Tab-separated table of C-alpha atoms in Angstrom:
chain	number	residue	atom	x	y	z
A	1	MET	CA	0.073	0.031	0.087
A	2	GLU	CA	1.389	3.456	-0.959
A	3	ILE	CA	1.839	5.858	1.860
A	4	LYS	CA	-0.715	8.486	0.347
A	5	ARG	CA	-3.440	5.889	0.573
A	6	VAL	CA	-2.354	5.331	4.297
A	7	GLY	CA	-3.113	9.073	4.899
A	8	ALA	CA	-6.292	9.004	2.954
A	9	ILE	CA	-7.662	5.976	4.805
A	10	ALA	CA	-6.643	7.816	8.111
A	11	GLN	CA	-8.265	11.080	7.078
A	12	LYS	CA	-11.481	9.137	6.165
A	13	ILE	CA	-11.690	7.522	9.804
A	14	ASN	CA	-10.892	10.767	11.493
A	15	ASP	CA	-13.664	12.769	9.514
A	16	ASN	CA	-16.130	9.941	10.317
A	17	ILE	CA	-15.364	9.761	14.069
A	18	SER	CA	-15.431	13.829	14.139
A	19	ARG	CA	-19.158	13.395	13.008
A	20	VAL	CA	-19.552	12.140	16.607
A	21	LEU	CA	-16.718	13.303	18.780
A	22	ILE	CA	-16.496	17.308	17.630
A	23	GLY	CA	-13.534	19.132	18.138
A	24	LYS	CA	-10.979	16.433	18.929
A	25	LYS	CA	-9.165	15.612	15.438
A	26	ASP	CA	-5.850	15.655	17.220
A	27	GLU	CA	-6.852	13.344	19.741
A	28	ILE	CA	-8.500	11.029	16.978
A	29	ASN	CA	-5.035	11.253	15.109
A	30	LEU	CA	-3.113	9.949	18.040
A	31	ILE	CA	-5.635	6.992	18.341
A	32	LEU	CA	-5.065	6.112	14.664
A	33	VAL	CA	-1.233	6.536	15.199
A	34	SER	CA	-1.466	3.820	17.762
A	35	LEU	CA	-3.753	1.608	15.828
A	36	LEU	CA	-1.466	1.823	12.525
A	37	ALA	CA	1.729	1.667	14.463
A	38	GLY	CA	0.505	-1.852	15.952
A	39	GLY	CA	0.133	-0.535	19.441
A	40	HIS	CA	-2.748	0.212	21.870
A	41	ALA	CA	-4.160	3.181	23.367
A	42	LEU	CA	-5.236	4.291	26.951
A	43	LEU	CA	-7.770	6.935	27.353
A	44	ASP	CA	-7.259	8.512	30.884
A	45	ASP	CA	-9.685	11.430	31.873
A	46	VAL	CA	-12.667	12.149	33.896
A	47	PRO	CA	-16.096	10.843	33.273
A	48	GLY	CA	-18.366	11.929	30.598
A	49	THR	CA	-15.579	13.364	28.216
A	50	GLY	CA	-16.297	10.710	25.551
A	51	LYS	CA	-13.835	8.065	25.916
A	52	THR	CA	-16.213	5.146	25.354
A	53	VAL	CA	-17.866	7.127	22.522
A	54	LEU	CA	-14.423	7.384	20.786
A	55	ALA	CA	-13.860	3.753	21.044
A	56	LYS	CA	-16.924	2.824	19.893
A	57	SER	CA	-17.045	5.293	16.934
A	58	LEU	CA	-13.561	4.057	16.055
A	59	ALA	CA	-14.986	0.358	15.906
A	60	ARG	CA	-17.900	1.497	13.814
A	61	SER	CA	-15.638	3.176	11.473
A	62	ILE	CA	-13.922	0.026	10.767
A	63	ARG	CA	-15.322	-3.122	9.192
A	64	CYS	CA	-13.867	-5.673	11.593
A	65	ASP	CA	-14.945	-7.578	14.774
A	66	PHE	CA	-15.453	-5.463	17.929
A	67	LYS	CA	-15.917	-6.666	21.391
A	68	ARG	CA	-16.243	-4.586	24.857
A	69	ILE	CA	-15.238	-5.660	28.230
A	70	GLN	CA	-16.845	-3.754	31.278
A	71	PHE	CA	-13.966	-4.217	33.908
A	72	THR	CA	-15.236	-4.853	37.330
A	73	ALA	CA	-13.650	-6.163	40.532
A	74	ASP	CA	-15.072	-9.726	40.290
A	75	LEU	CA	-13.759	-10.128	36.693
A	76	LEU	CA	-11.299	-13.117	36.238
A	77	PRO	CA	-8.684	-13.636	33.517
A	78	SER	CA	-10.663	-16.392	32.101
A	79	ASP	CA	-13.370	-13.807	31.500
A	80	ILE	CA	-10.984	-12.001	29.022
A	81	THR	CA	-9.071	-14.965	27.461
A	82	GLY	CA	-11.504	-17.918	27.534
A	83	LEU	CA	-11.436	-21.206	29.121
A	84	SER	CA	-11.664	-24.975	28.250
A	85	VAL	CA	-15.329	-26.533	29.198
A	86	TYR	CA	-15.883	-30.076	29.484
A	87	ASN	CA	-17.968	-31.655	26.801
A	88	GLN	CA	-20.023	-34.326	28.084
A	89	LYS	CA	-21.104	-35.688	24.521
A	90	THR	CA	-17.416	-36.108	23.318
A	91	GLY	CA	-15.670	-36.469	26.816
A	92	GLU	CA	-13.154	-33.848	25.840
A	93	PHE	CA	-12.571	-30.327	26.849
A	94	ASP	CA	-13.668	-27.612	24.285
A	95	PHE	CA	-12.091	-24.220	24.307
A	96	GLN	CA	-14.326	-21.228	24.439
A	97	PRO	CA	-12.773	-18.259	23.201
A	98	GLY	CA	-12.976	-15.120	25.343
A	99	PRO	CA	-13.695	-11.446	24.247
A	100	ALA	CA	-10.124	-10.826	23.575
A	101	PHE	CA	-10.480	-12.954	20.401
A	102	THR	CA	-11.456	-9.904	18.510
A	103	ASN	CA	-9.693	-7.060	16.319
A	104	ILE	CA	-10.709	-3.951	18.234
A	105	LEU	CA	-11.222	-4.754	22.109
A	106	LEU	CA	-12.516	-1.841	24.366
A	107	ALA	CA	-11.423	-2.559	27.833
A	108	ASP	CA	-13.636	-0.185	29.624
A	109	GLU	CA	-12.595	1.284	33.115
A	110	ILE	CA	-9.553	-1.398	33.127
A	111	ASN	CA	-8.430	0.128	36.455
A	112	ARG	CA	-11.558	-1.378	38.267
A	113	THR	CA	-10.513	-4.871	38.300
A	114	THR	CA	-7.565	-6.500	40.159
A	115	PRO	CA	-4.028	-6.623	38.787
A	116	ARG	CA	-4.424	-10.496	38.499
A	117	THR	CA	-7.120	-9.879	35.761
A	118	GLN	CA	-5.185	-6.845	34.294
A	119	SER	CA	-2.413	-9.154	33.683
A	120	ALA	CA	-4.418	-11.327	31.364
A	121	LEU	CA	-3.877	-8.649	28.746
A	122	LEU	CA	-0.174	-8.449	28.957
A	123	GLU	CA	0.582	-11.412	26.653
A	124	CYS	CA	-2.040	-10.479	24.115
A	125	MET	CA	-1.001	-6.856	23.890
A	126	GLU	CA	2.638	-7.582	23.424
A	127	GLU	CA	2.564	-10.843	21.265
A	128	LYS	CA	-0.828	-10.716	19.669
A	129	GLN	CA	-1.366	-14.234	21.256
A	130	ILE	CA	-3.045	-15.896	24.131
A	131	THR	CA	-1.852	-18.990	25.969
A	132	VAL	CA	-4.431	-21.213	27.879
A	133	ASP	CA	-3.981	-24.668	29.240
A	134	GLY	CA	-0.510	-24.896	27.586
A	135	GLU	CA	-1.671	-24.146	24.082
A	136	THR	CA	-0.817	-20.795	22.430
A	137	LYS	CA	-3.460	-19.382	20.077
A	138	ALA	CA	-2.855	-16.401	17.605
A	139	LEU	CA	-5.166	-13.525	17.828
A	140	GLY	CA	-6.482	-12.040	14.434
A	141	ALA	CA	-5.145	-9.033	12.502
A	142	PRO	CA	-5.461	-6.280	13.262
A	143	PHE	CA	-5.545	-6.402	17.055
A	144	PHE	CA	-6.075	-3.175	19.011
A	145	VAL	CA	-6.711	-2.598	22.590
A	146	ILE	CA	-8.374	0.737	23.474
A	147	ALA	CA	-8.884	0.997	27.221
A	148	THR	CA	-10.181	3.672	29.350
A	149	GLN	CA	-9.798	4.696	33.072
A	150	ASN	CA	-11.098	7.398	35.327
A	151	PRO	CA	-7.845	9.020	37.123
A	152	VAL	CA	-10.043	10.946	39.698
A	153	GLU	CA	-11.842	8.218	41.440
A	154	SER	CA	-9.694	5.914	43.659
A	155	SER	CA	-12.534	3.883	45.449
A	156	GLY	CA	-12.678	0.290	44.112
A	157	THR	CA	-9.904	0.897	41.585
A	158	PHE	CA	-6.540	-0.546	41.042
A	159	SER	CA	-3.615	1.351	39.612
A	160	LEU	CA	-2.306	-0.276	36.487
A	161	PRO	CA	1.228	-1.616	37.224
A	162	GLU	CA	4.228	-0.275	35.310
A	163	ALA	CA	4.574	-3.259	33.090
A	164	GLN	CA	0.697	-2.794	32.043
A	165	LEU	CA	1.208	0.819	31.097
A	166	ASP	CA	4.485	-0.044	28.995
A	167	ARG	CA	2.253	-2.012	26.781
A	168	PHE	CA	0.206	1.088	25.749
A	169	LEU	CA	1.831	3.002	22.903
A	170	VAL	CA	0.178	6.176	23.784
A	171	ARG	CA	-1.841	7.835	26.963
A	172	LEU	CA	-4.128	10.698	26.130
A	173	THR	CA	-6.863	12.746	27.428
A	174	LEU	CA	-9.810	14.188	25.830
A	175	GLY	CA	-10.436	17.242	27.957
A	176	TYR	CA	-13.670	19.289	27.873
A	177	PRO	CA	-14.799	20.788	24.601
A	178	THR	CA	-14.699	24.600	24.101
A	179	ALA	CA	-17.883	26.521	24.408
A	180	GLU	CA	-18.411	26.778	20.688
A	181	GLU	CA	-17.746	23.014	20.485
A	182	SER	CA	-20.367	22.298	23.136
A	183	VAL	CA	-23.080	24.450	21.161
A	184	ASP	CA	-22.138	22.357	17.942
A	185	ILE	CA	-22.482	19.029	20.266
A	186	LEU	CA	-25.963	20.064	21.136
A	187	THR	CA	-26.909	20.517	17.540
A	188	ASN	CA	-25.566	17.408	16.492
A	189	TYR	CA	-27.396	15.410	19.291
A	190	ILE	CA	-30.461	17.251	19.269
A	191	ASN	CA	-32.440	14.663	17.322
A	192	GLY	CA	-30.438	11.562	18.673
A	193	SER	CA	-26.792	10.234	18.785
A	194	PRO	CA	-25.163	10.390	15.326
A	195	GLN	CA	-23.287	7.438	16.548
A	196	ILE	CA	-25.977	5.210	15.472
A	197	THR	CA	-25.829	5.936	11.785
A	198	LEU	CA	-22.051	5.963	11.731
A	199	GLU	CA	-20.906	3.647	8.825
A	200	ALA	CA	-17.741	1.724	8.245
A	201	VAL	CA	-15.280	3.785	5.841
A	202	ALA	CA	-12.335	1.159	6.234
A	203	THR	CA	-11.799	-2.546	6.559
A	204	GLY	CA	-9.646	-4.630	8.690
A	205	GLU	CA	-7.651	-5.672	5.490
A	206	GLU	CA	-6.749	-2.071	4.722
A	207	ILE	CA	-5.764	-1.295	8.462
A	208	THR	CA	-3.312	-4.337	8.168
A	209	GLU	CA	-1.998	-3.391	4.998
A	210	ALA	CA	-1.595	0.051	6.122
A	211	GLN	CA	0.122	-1.337	9.200
A	212	GLU	CA	2.673	-3.300	6.847
A	213	ALA	CA	3.162	0.085	4.590
A	214	ILE	CA	4.310	2.071	7.846
A	215	ALA	CA	7.361	0.008	8.273
A	216	GLY	CA	8.823	1.583	5.006
A	217	VAL	CA	8.731	5.166	6.211
A	218	HIS	CA	12.096	6.454	6.116
A	219	VAL	CA	13.762	7.584	9.518
A	220	SER	CA	17.002	9.153	8.952
A	221	GLU	CA	20.060	8.636	11.132
A	222	PRO	CA	19.803	12.106	12.809
A	223	ILE	CA	16.328	11.457	13.834
A	224	ARG	CA	17.114	8.171	15.203
A	225	ARG	CA	20.012	9.683	17.214
A	226	TYR	CA	17.398	12.434	18.195
A	227	ILE	CA	15.155	9.847	19.677
A	228	VAL	CA	18.037	8.100	21.328
A	229	ASP	CA	19.240	11.404	23.097
A	230	LEU	CA	15.752	11.919	24.286
A	231	VAL	CA	15.427	8.345	25.847
A	232	GLU	CA	19.090	8.892	27.314
A	233	ALA	CA	17.988	12.296	28.955
A	234	THR	CA	15.121	10.494	30.802
A	235	ARG	CA	17.577	8.036	32.132
A	236	LYS	CA	19.678	10.688	33.529
A	237	HIS	CA	17.367	13.296	34.737
A	238	ASP	CA	17.630	13.969	38.592
A	239	ASP	CA	13.700	13.789	39.187
A	240	ILE	CA	13.006	10.457	37.213
A	241	GLU	CA	13.531	7.291	38.998
A	242	LEU	CA	13.230	4.911	35.949
A	243	GLY	CA	13.586	6.386	32.496
A	244	ILE	CA	12.171	5.277	29.121
A	245	SER	CA	12.874	1.353	28.375
A	246	THR	CA	13.895	-0.227	24.984
A	247	ARG	CA	10.142	-0.744	24.287
A	248	GLY	CA	9.263	2.751	24.900
A	249	MET	CA	12.013	3.864	22.570
A	250	LEU	CA	10.959	1.577	19.744
A	251	ALA	CA	7.374	2.766	20.458
A	252	LEU	CA	8.115	6.184	19.779
A	253	LEU	CA	9.898	5.118	16.386
A	254	ARG	CA	6.821	3.184	15.082
A	255	ALA	CA	4.597	5.984	16.321
A	256	CYS	CA	6.681	8.801	14.354
A	257	GLN	CA	6.516	6.319	11.107
A	258	ALA	CA	2.645	6.073	11.554
A	259	TYR	CA	2.269	9.892	12.330
A	260	ALA	CA	4.308	10.745	9.147
A	261	ALA	CA	2.260	8.338	7.094
A	262	ILE	CA	-0.915	9.957	8.331
A	263	GLN	CA	0.432	13.179	7.220
A	264	GLY	CA	0.943	11.731	3.868
A	265	ARG	CA	4.884	11.759	4.022
A	266	ASP	CA	7.192	8.569	3.694
A	267	TYR	CA	9.937	10.293	6.112
A	268	VAL	CA	9.818	11.451	9.317
A	269	LEU	CA	10.538	14.995	10.623
A	270	PRO	CA	11.953	16.360	14.015
A	271	ASP	CA	8.627	17.892	14.445
A	272	ASP	CA	6.738	14.484	14.311
A	273	VAL	CA	9.070	13.317	17.375
A	274	LYS	CA	8.122	16.494	19.282
A	275	ALA	CA	4.510	15.909	18.699
A	276	LEU	CA	4.521	12.441	19.993
A	277	VAL	CA	7.224	12.300	22.695
A	278	VAL	CA	4.714	13.281	25.396
A	279	PRO	CA	1.970	10.955	24.633
A	280	VAL	CA	4.366	8.206	24.011
A	281	PHE	CA	6.733	8.663	26.976
A	282	ALA	CA	4.804	10.407	29.926
A	283	HIS	CA	3.049	7.403	31.072
A	284	ARG	CA	6.230	5.227	30.971
A	285	LEU	CA	8.139	7.310	33.340
A	286	ILE	CA	8.712	6.498	37.002
A	287	LEU	CA	9.205	9.725	39.176
A	288	LYS	CA	10.733	10.183	42.292
A	289	VAL	CA	7.902	12.417	43.459
A	290	LYS	CA	4.802	10.255	43.217
A	291	TYR	CA	2.134	13.180	43.685
A	292	ASN	CA	0.506	14.256	40.447
A	293	SER	CA	2.937	12.208	38.604
A	294	SER	CA	0.980	12.251	35.242
A	295	ASN	CA	1.265	15.957	34.779
A	296	LYS	CA	4.578	16.296	36.320
A	297	ALA	CA	5.774	13.594	33.638
A	298	ALA	CA	4.548	15.812	31.064
A	299	GLU	CA	6.058	18.675	32.446
A	300	LEU	CA	9.691	16.972	32.642
A	301	ILE	CA	9.594	15.875	29.125
A	302	GLY	CA	8.832	19.252	27.924
A	303	ARG	CA	11.972	20.529	29.755
A	304	ILE	CA	13.862	17.686	28.235
A	305	LEU	CA	12.587	18.587	24.808
A	306	ASN	CA	14.044	22.190	25.444
A	307	THR	CA	17.343	20.912	26.425
A	308	VAL	CA	18.147	18.216	23.884
A	309	SER	CA	18.956	19.678	20.370
A	310	ALA	CA	16.811	18.551	17.507
A	311	PRO	CA	18.233	17.787	14.021
A	312	THR	CA	18.363	20.746	11.701
A	313	GLU	CA	16.613	20.485	8.218
A	314	SER	CA	19.846	20.093	6.500
A	315	THR	CA	20.690	17.063	8.453
A	316	THR	CA	17.213	15.303	8.100
A	317	GLU	CA	16.882	15.410	4.306
A	318	LYS	CA	15.428	12.175	2.904
A	319	LEU	CA	18.232	9.847	1.681
């Protein structure tokens, strides 16, 4: 698939979702970056800002399988992965696939279940497979997890462990709309939810082809060095206890390739790195000061961006 076609597909999906989620084109683009880069997305925001609406609208915009899990305290790992059930007729155990066997999985309020159950997503998010009773089963392509959580409510919730957070390519917040956008939302919803009439504008096969095409987006040596310098800066910063891992570094590389493709380019610019470094890096940092760590992490990355020199235009020309 040509890069220009990748950009056209992303634009169609963005426009389609924007019919329902008004004024959030940049945030939708970040979700598409995560999808096309083969990663997963975590929506971390207060209730009622459109997290679930975004996930459902994305699923409606792509013609592929979609399943939702409402995470609760009594949810078990087998409720996600599936389990083997004894068949009295055959005298054998038959595997009943769980909701994780899908293309787009909405993990709604993921922090309401226990770490034991949260960990059931680790293998499928990283390796696109699930192992049950010693047998490994591959998941379909594409496979994309979009999880939501409420950061302001702590009662009955379990914070995601660092290993789980590291599996998400991006974490983002939607935030409240502006006054003008709120008026447009009221107008758009006055006769019912436009989500009901939303139709698919892309197929799962097209998304898979786009994911493969993104690997061909050129990343010059100065850009690669710039990414490494940013990673090294997080590991040496006095206020950061644990900096970016190798997985996080590779996540930024792939995200930049996807971001460039969405813009219709087959090469990455320094501005692509700057646009993505906060949503890709902030949730992966472990700070020495735990209070208000999410905002503090974003602030620290902003400072690092100001201290690490970006490549100039002459050094980033496409080879």
